[in-house]
Amino acid sequence: METEPQFFETNAAPTVVGQPMNRVDGWAKVTGHAKYSAEYNQLPGLVHAVLVTSPVAKGRVQRIESSAAQKQPGVLAIFTHENLPKLAKTPDAPADKAALNSPMGFMPMTSDQVHYAGQTVAVVVADTLERAQYAASLVKVIIAPEAPVSSYQDPKAQLYVPKSVKGMPGVTKRGDAQAAVQKAPMQLAATYTHATIHHNYMEPGATTAHWEAADRLTIYETTQGVSETQKTVSLMLGLATEQVRVITKYLGGGFGSKAWVWPHTVYAALIAKAVGRPVKLVLTRPQNFTSMGHREEQQQTLRLGATKEGKLLGIVYDKTATTSPWDDYAETNSRIIGMLYHLPAYEATYRLAKSNVMTSTATRAPGDMPGSFAIECSMDDLAAQLGLDPIQLRLLNYADIDSSTGHPWSSKSLKECYARGAELIGWNKRNPKAGATREGKLLVGMGMATGSYPVHNSQGNARVRLYADGRAVVQAGATDLGTGTYTIITQVAADSLGIPPENVRFELGDTVLPSTQWSGGSTAAGRVSSSVYLAVQEVWQKLIKLAVMDKKSPLYGAKSADVAAEKGRLQLKANPGKGEAFGEVMKRASLGDIEGSALGRYGSNYEAPQTTANADPNKKENAAEHSMHAFGAHFCEVHVDPELGTIRISKWVSVIGAGRILNPKTARSQVIGGSTMGIGAALMEQTVRDPHLARYTNASLADYHVPVNADIPEMTVEFIDEHDPYVNAMGVKGIGEISIVGVTAAVANAVFHATGRRLRDLPMTPNKVLAALREPA
């Protein structure tokens, strides 16, 4: 008889959660076996679709001359607003938009109206990509142009205060902030500006649509949420949800832009049906700049009042931003400004300008990232005015509760982050005087900033199937953005089941799997780990019931509540030596596998068990009565060349408190990635829009600069060991977005310390540095 593997016979299965395990999907990626949405090339009869876009930012299509393109070899069809198949629902109707996972209130090619440069006005379909591209170049679109509005800075722009911004009111008041600031002994006012930023992921937007039957559609899609894409596409096409299958096994970056359904996805599905062939539609790099959103250009004005000792009395905050002609979208910057420090009075106002631009959308840490720039630079300026150390001022205004809600924190390790970050960067060696430290001709500065990101409510399903031979299949319809979801959920399942991670196969990215919400807002790790953990508990409960009813089991007759599952073994809690491996229980019951499923909750809708000594075990803690955030601190050292105006990051330290860390290796990678994006926003990233034509002038990776290895030093990343019993069943918080919050401010604060000049206009390019250095200190 074959001997069972050792991990069933002993209680020595290693704990893998919290260990720096290598990525389980790493081999597939480095060998090219990982299939992305544009790589399903074996579909029978696959054809290619290419977009024709408008060079005009505002106007109406007069006519489209497509006869020359139509005559080209291999061209199957050319679609325009005149012959595109009609949709059952579009986001053009406000009532329909509410049901759709689309950030746009307008669907191109549903009318002759052109609202922004780069808007799709025609789609060419041909049997090869090259033929489709050539035919698209022959399509002539005649547009009657109108004068566009390019941004909130355009003299033609009309500012207005929206009723709400992403669920937050256009105006928020807590106490009398205006009076508090006006009467404060110490007052400070500053304006901060941010350029437009695009996501610029490696994998472009891409859709491969295949109608496997007249009423059954499969879409291979670059999306952060297969379930949301399934729902939206089915509604827009007038299909039942189960008639649409969406698959995203791998994603080459998203950063928020791939959280939504964009027009090209719908076009691919419509056109595949119309031509009767599978259709692949891949956006070009310039089209990614005009087809999948961006972080809006914006201006923030922050006025604060404080005591002579540095305690905040009130903040008045105003934001002005560019939005599209059909939306009231803006990042909710005020969220972090109103909660980061103890703040008795607060007022925030949003002002928007409808302009001829593609809608802006969620970009890594939307709102909190730019908002942190304003509040954290202002805090540094206040510290300089008062002669206080920047960390000292932050500790003086430390928020022991969330001022915006009055709730206590579910957990908060920010003080520990400050202390450890300061130790790692050598903060005690920092000369407090700005502009006083040099290394040769270079000006040297050290700065820091606080980071925070909220826990967003989220929930989703998972299924676990445990086999008698010690293998397991775990399933959830989540997306791995490239951040390590495959790996961390494998670790959670392995530990919960008591089997080695190599015996776990985690399947995700498909709507045939248990549905779960999108991967974004730093929710995936907390939600999916919780649902998998709870699904495993259901498996164990089923096994325990089998064992206590089995006369051949050492556990026969025991109460289920007296039996525990430990590392693949069922045993009595009072006598751990009495028990057996789960495989033995299943074999005697002639069961090849046992399945468990669960709904995992993340955030304030999680019902945490009572934790006090005399707690009633049948009651649950009210998580909604706690404010849930991850916290952290970023520290950096910069070298500024006063002759060239260049800024180089020479040292970087990030310390994060985000609950239980499932895998420090992938978590560290997350923080490095987010910090690098923040450094890009601080020093180089900006999309330039012509102020007269409202057209992008640098919509390519040749002209849009992103950080490369040579721009980034070795980064030190550490995590504070933090216990949070309220956030979810695993005590896990997301870290994908806190990694960028506070980064631009840390760089700007270091530049201020190096030069004695405050730069408030991002990015801080050499010309701006030189201009600042020419001004008197």
PDB file of C-alpha atoms in Angstrom, residues 394-570:
ATOM      1  CA  ARG A 394       3.202  65.647  12.500  1.00  0.00           C
ATOM      2  CA  LEU A 395       3.328  63.996  15.903  1.00  0.00           C
ATOM      3  CA  LEU A 396       1.985  67.177  17.479  1.00  0.00           C
ATOM      4  CA  ASN A 397      -1.085  66.876  15.219  1.00  0.00           C
ATOM      5  CA  TYR A 398      -1.320  63.085  15.348  1.00  0.00           C
ATOM      6  CA  ALA A 399      -4.911  61.905  14.904  1.00  0.00           C
ATOM      7  CA  ASP A 400      -5.857  59.353  17.560  1.00  0.00           C
ATOM      8  CA  ILE A 401      -9.302  59.123  15.958  1.00  0.00           C
ATOM      9  CA  ASP A 402     -10.566  59.916  12.472  1.00  0.00           C
ATOM     10  CA  SER A 403     -11.614  63.583  12.607  1.00  0.00           C
ATOM     11  CA  SER A 404     -13.775  63.182   9.517  1.00  0.00           C
ATOM     12  CA  THR A 405     -16.015  60.544  11.158  1.00  0.00           C
ATOM     13  CA  GLY A 406     -15.221  60.600  14.871  1.00  0.00           C
ATOM     14  CA  HIS A 407     -14.536  56.863  14.745  1.00  0.00           C
ATOM     15  CA  PRO A 408     -11.525  55.119  16.286  1.00  0.00           C
ATOM     16  CA  TRP A 409      -9.063  53.441  13.951  1.00  0.00           C
ATOM     17  CA  SER A 410      -9.327  49.710  13.400  1.00  0.00           C
ATOM     18  CA  SER A 411      -5.521  49.783  13.682  1.00  0.00           C
ATOM     19  CA  LYS A 412      -2.876  52.435  13.173  1.00  0.00           C
ATOM     20  CA  SER A 413       0.911  52.066  13.301  1.00  0.00           C
ATOM     21  CA  LEU A 414       1.892  55.462  11.906  1.00  0.00           C
ATOM     22  CA  LYS A 415       4.077  56.476  14.850  1.00  0.00           C
ATOM     23  CA  GLU A 416       6.067  53.281  14.415  1.00  0.00           C
ATOM     24  CA  CYS A 417       6.392  54.058  10.681  1.00  0.00           C
ATOM     25  CA  TYR A 418       7.793  57.510  11.463  1.00  0.00           C
ATOM     26  CA  ALA A 419      10.288  56.137  13.967  1.00  0.00           C
ATOM     27  CA  ARG A 420      11.528  53.271  11.827  1.00  0.00           C
ATOM     28  CA  GLY A 421      11.702  55.345   8.657  1.00  0.00           C
ATOM     29  CA  ALA A 422      13.692  58.059  10.412  1.00  0.00           C
ATOM     30  CA  GLU A 423      16.101  55.447  11.754  1.00  0.00           C
ATOM     31  CA  LEU A 424      16.609  53.836   8.343  1.00  0.00           C
ATOM     32  CA  ILE A 425      17.217  57.099   6.454  1.00  0.00           C
ATOM     33  CA  GLY A 426      19.451  58.615   9.159  1.00  0.00           C
ATOM     34  CA  TRP A 427      17.082  61.490   9.912  1.00  0.00           C
ATOM     35  CA  ASN A 428      19.019  62.429  13.057  1.00  0.00           C
ATOM     36  CA  LYS A 429      21.940  63.511  10.828  1.00  0.00           C
ATOM     37  CA  ARG A 430      19.742  65.916   8.860  1.00  0.00           C
ATOM     38  CA  ASN A 431      20.760  69.569   9.171  1.00  0.00           C
ATOM     39  CA  PRO A 432      17.502  71.366  10.037  1.00  0.00           C
ATOM     40  CA  LYS A 433      18.513  74.421   8.004  1.00  0.00           C
ATOM     41  CA  ALA A 434      17.310  74.344   4.396  1.00  0.00           C
ATOM     42  CA  GLY A 435      19.939  74.839   1.702  1.00  0.00           C
ATOM     43  CA  ALA A 436      22.827  74.203   4.085  1.00  0.00           C
ATOM     44  CA  THR A 437      23.976  70.730   3.021  1.00  0.00           C
ATOM     45  CA  ARG A 438      26.213  70.134   0.012  1.00  0.00           C
ATOM     46  CA  GLU A 439      28.107  67.299  -1.575  1.00  0.00           C
ATOM     47  CA  GLY A 440      30.565  68.979  -3.892  1.00  0.00           C
ATOM     48  CA  LYS A 441      28.528  71.338  -6.060  1.00  0.00           C
ATOM     49  CA  LEU A 442      25.297  69.401  -5.428  1.00  0.00           C
ATOM     50  CA  LEU A 443      22.652  70.597  -2.992  1.00  0.00           C
ATOM     51  CA  VAL A 444      21.548  67.769  -0.683  1.00  0.00           C
ATOM     52  CA  GLY A 445      18.182  67.558   1.001  1.00  0.00           C
ATOM     53  CA  MET A 446      16.186  65.101   3.031  1.00  0.00           C
ATOM     54  CA  GLY A 447      12.400  65.029   3.154  1.00  0.00           C
ATOM     55  CA  MET A 448       9.526  62.876   4.318  1.00  0.00           C
ATOM     56  CA  ALA A 449       5.762  62.649   4.050  1.00  0.00           C
ATOM     57  CA  THR A 450       2.882  60.650   5.469  1.00  0.00           C
ATOM     58  CA  GLY A 451       0.899  58.179   3.390  1.00  0.00           C
ATOM     59  CA  SER A 452      -2.579  56.792   3.978  1.00  0.00           C
ATOM     60  CA  TYR A 453      -5.181  54.927   1.966  1.00  0.00           C
ATOM     61  CA  PRO A 454      -8.659  53.824   3.062  1.00  0.00           C
ATOM     62  CA  VAL A 455     -10.077  50.337   3.205  1.00  0.00           C
ATOM     63  CA  HIS A 456     -12.910  50.240   0.673  1.00  0.00           C
ATOM     64  CA  ASN A 457     -15.838  47.939   1.364  1.00  0.00           C
ATOM     65  CA  SER A 458     -15.656  44.916  -0.876  1.00  0.00           C
ATOM     66  CA  GLN A 459     -16.912  41.347  -1.022  1.00  0.00           C
ATOM     67  CA  GLY A 460     -16.633  38.307  -3.227  1.00  0.00           C
ATOM     68  CA  ASN A 461     -16.967  34.563  -3.486  1.00  0.00           C
ATOM     69  CA  ALA A 462     -14.406  31.769  -3.550  1.00  0.00           C
ATOM     70  CA  ARG A 463     -14.527  28.012  -3.904  1.00  0.00           C
ATOM     71  CA  VAL A 464     -12.048  25.451  -2.552  1.00  0.00           C
ATOM     72  CA  ARG A 465     -11.958  21.815  -3.583  1.00  0.00           C
ATOM     73  CA  LEU A 466      -9.697  19.581  -1.477  1.00  0.00           C
ATOM     74  CA  TYR A 467      -8.785  16.167  -2.893  1.00  0.00           C
ATOM     75  CA  ALA A 468      -8.023  13.067  -0.838  1.00  0.00           C
ATOM     76  CA  ASP A 469      -4.553  12.810  -2.385  1.00  0.00           C
ATOM     77  CA  GLY A 470      -3.544  16.130  -0.832  1.00  0.00           C
ATOM     78  CA  ARG A 471      -4.073  18.450  -3.795  1.00  0.00           C
ATOM     79  CA  ALA A 472      -6.434  21.411  -3.905  1.00  0.00           C
ATOM     80  CA  VAL A 473      -8.008  23.654  -6.506  1.00  0.00           C
ATOM     81  CA  VAL A 474      -8.939  27.153  -5.381  1.00  0.00           C
ATOM     82  CA  GLN A 475     -11.112  29.410  -7.545  1.00  0.00           C
ATOM     83  CA  ALA A 476     -12.214  33.040  -7.528  1.00  0.00           C
ATOM     84  CA  GLY A 477     -13.158  35.341 -10.385  1.00  0.00           C
ATOM     85  CA  ALA A 478     -10.553  37.921  -9.405  1.00  0.00           C
ATOM     86  CA  THR A 479      -7.812  39.496 -11.518  1.00  0.00           C
ATOM     87  CA  ASP A 480      -4.085  39.412 -10.846  1.00  0.00           C
ATOM     88  CA  LEU A 481      -2.905  42.854 -11.939  1.00  0.00           C
ATOM     89  CA  GLY A 482       0.663  41.589 -11.930  1.00  0.00           C
ATOM     90  CA  THR A 483       0.941  42.343  -8.225  1.00  0.00           C
ATOM     91  CA  GLY A 484       1.067  38.763  -6.943  1.00  0.00           C
ATOM     92  CA  THR A 485      -2.540  37.667  -6.358  1.00  0.00           C
ATOM     93  CA  TYR A 486      -1.815  34.215  -7.777  1.00  0.00           C
ATOM     94  CA  THR A 487       0.944  33.808  -5.215  1.00  0.00           C
ATOM     95  CA  ILE A 488      -0.539  35.240  -2.031  1.00  0.00           C
ATOM     96  CA  ILE A 489      -3.812  33.326  -2.428  1.00  0.00           C
ATOM     97  CA  THR A 490      -1.860  30.133  -3.039  1.00  0.00           C
ATOM     98  CA  GLN A 491      -0.110  30.825   0.265  1.00  0.00           C
ATOM     99  CA  VAL A 492      -3.374  31.500   2.121  1.00  0.00           C
ATOM    100  CA  ALA A 493      -4.938  28.306   0.757  1.00  0.00           C
ATOM    101  CA  ALA A 494      -1.867  26.205   1.521  1.00  0.00           C
ATOM    102  CA  ASP A 495      -1.667  27.402   5.121  1.00  0.00           C
ATOM    103  CA  SER A 496      -5.396  27.103   5.726  1.00  0.00           C
ATOM    104  CA  LEU A 497      -5.492  23.578   4.299  1.00  0.00           C
ATOM    105  CA  GLY A 498      -2.213  22.466   5.845  1.00  0.00           C
ATOM    106  CA  ILE A 499      -0.695  21.368   2.522  1.00  0.00           C
ATOM    107  CA  PRO A 500       2.397  22.562   0.623  1.00  0.00           C
ATOM    108  CA  PRO A 501       1.808  25.474  -1.787  1.00  0.00           C
ATOM    109  CA  GLU A 502       2.959  23.337  -4.723  1.00  0.00           C
ATOM    110  CA  ASN A 503      -0.133  21.188  -4.140  1.00  0.00           C
ATOM    111  CA  VAL A 504      -2.434  24.195  -4.617  1.00  0.00           C
ATOM    112  CA  ARG A 505      -3.671  25.407  -7.992  1.00  0.00           C
ATOM    113  CA  PHE A 506      -5.305  28.824  -7.852  1.00  0.00           C
ATOM    114  CA  GLU A 507      -7.567  29.707 -10.767  1.00  0.00           C
ATOM    115  CA  LEU A 508      -8.773  33.246 -11.404  1.00  0.00           C
ATOM    116  CA  GLY A 509      -9.705  35.691 -14.152  1.00  0.00           C
ATOM    117  CA  ASP A 510     -12.794  33.995 -15.598  1.00  0.00           C
ATOM    118  CA  THR A 511     -16.499  34.668 -15.137  1.00  0.00           C
ATOM    119  CA  VAL A 512     -17.260  30.932 -14.961  1.00  0.00           C
ATOM    120  CA  LEU A 513     -15.513  31.017 -11.573  1.00  0.00           C
ATOM    121  CA  PRO A 514     -17.152  32.290  -8.366  1.00  0.00           C
ATOM    122  CA  SER A 515     -17.927  35.952  -8.867  1.00  0.00           C
ATOM    123  CA  THR A 516     -16.046  38.625  -7.016  1.00  0.00           C
ATOM    124  CA  GLN A 517     -15.603  42.346  -7.320  1.00  0.00           C
ATOM    125  CA  TRP A 518     -12.928  44.042  -9.372  1.00  0.00           C
ATOM    126  CA  SER A 519      -9.273  44.129  -8.416  1.00  0.00           C
ATOM    127  CA  GLY A 520      -8.712  47.781  -7.596  1.00  0.00           C
ATOM    128  CA  GLY A 521      -8.911  50.206  -4.723  1.00  0.00           C
ATOM    129  CA  SER A 522      -6.425  47.986  -2.884  1.00  0.00           C
ATOM    130  CA  THR A 523      -9.230  45.500  -2.194  1.00  0.00           C
ATOM    131  CA  ALA A 524      -8.189  42.264  -3.909  1.00  0.00           C
ATOM    132  CA  ALA A 525      -5.825  40.888  -1.270  1.00  0.00           C
ATOM    133  CA  GLY A 526      -8.184  41.590   1.620  1.00  0.00           C
ATOM    134  CA  ARG A 527     -11.301  40.321  -0.138  1.00  0.00           C
ATOM    135  CA  VAL A 528      -9.964  37.208  -1.891  1.00  0.00           C
ATOM    136  CA  SER A 529      -7.804  36.034   1.020  1.00  0.00           C
ATOM    137  CA  SER A 530     -10.825  36.330   3.301  1.00  0.00           C
ATOM    138  CA  SER A 531     -13.162  34.416   0.981  1.00  0.00           C
ATOM    139  CA  VAL A 532     -10.627  31.623   0.442  1.00  0.00           C
ATOM    140  CA  TYR A 533      -9.856  31.358   4.143  1.00  0.00           C
ATOM    141  CA  LEU A 534     -13.563  31.080   4.969  1.00  0.00           C
ATOM    142  CA  ALA A 535     -14.169  28.564   2.180  1.00  0.00           C
ATOM    143  CA  VAL A 536     -11.442  26.379   3.700  1.00  0.00           C
ATOM    144  CA  GLN A 537     -13.204  26.589   7.056  1.00  0.00           C
ATOM    145  CA  GLU A 538     -16.309  25.142   5.409  1.00  0.00           C
ATOM    146  CA  VAL A 539     -14.205  22.284   4.041  1.00  0.00           C
ATOM    147  CA  TRP A 540     -12.904  21.570   7.534  1.00  0.00           C
ATOM    148  CA  GLN A 541     -16.375  21.641   9.045  1.00  0.00           C
ATOM    149  CA  LYS A 542     -17.544  19.054   6.539  1.00  0.00           C
ATOM    150  CA  LEU A 543     -14.523  16.866   7.280  1.00  0.00           C
ATOM    151  CA  ILE A 544     -15.009  17.162  11.035  1.00  0.00           C
ATOM    152  CA  LYS A 545     -18.632  16.056  10.717  1.00  0.00           C
ATOM    153  CA  LEU A 546     -17.496  13.041   8.709  1.00  0.00           C
ATOM    154  CA  ALA A 547     -14.853  12.119  11.277  1.00  0.00           C
ATOM    155  CA  VAL A 548     -16.999  12.353  14.401  1.00  0.00           C
ATOM    156  CA  MET A 549     -19.653  10.138  12.766  1.00  0.00           C
ATOM    157  CA  ASP A 550     -17.132   7.564  11.492  1.00  0.00           C
ATOM    158  CA  LYS A 551     -16.739   4.591  13.893  1.00  0.00           C
ATOM    159  CA  LYS A 552     -13.262   3.927  12.480  1.00  0.00           C
ATOM    160  CA  SER A 553     -12.022   7.408  13.223  1.00  0.00           C
ATOM    161  CA  PRO A 554     -10.090   8.202  16.403  1.00  0.00           C
ATOM    162  CA  LEU A 555     -12.447  11.175  16.652  1.00  0.00           C
ATOM    163  CA  TYR A 556     -15.648   9.142  16.590  1.00  0.00           C
ATOM    164  CA  GLY A 557     -18.234  10.444  19.022  1.00  0.00           C
ATOM    165  CA  ALA A 558     -16.465  13.694  19.762  1.00  0.00           C
ATOM    166  CA  LYS A 559     -18.323  16.966  19.615  1.00  0.00           C
ATOM    167  CA  SER A 560     -17.554  18.921  16.431  1.00  0.00           C
ATOM    168  CA  ALA A 561     -16.734  21.982  18.530  1.00  0.00           C
ATOM    169  CA  ASP A 562     -14.004  19.972  20.325  1.00  0.00           C
ATOM    170  CA  VAL A 563     -12.165  19.125  17.088  1.00  0.00           C
ATOM    171  CA  ALA A 564      -9.598  21.388  15.429  1.00  0.00           C
ATOM    172  CA  ALA A 565      -7.978  21.309  12.024  1.00  0.00           C
ATOM    173  CA  GLU A 566      -4.238  21.840  12.200  1.00  0.00           C
ATOM    174  CA  LYS A 567      -1.955  21.642   9.189  1.00  0.00           C
ATOM    175  CA  GLY A 568      -3.868  19.002   7.301  1.00  0.00           C
ATOM    176  CA  ARG A 569      -4.857  17.009  10.336  1.00  0.00           C
ATOM    177  CA  LEU A 570      -8.036  16.717  12.435  1.00  0.00           C
TER     178      LEU A 570
END
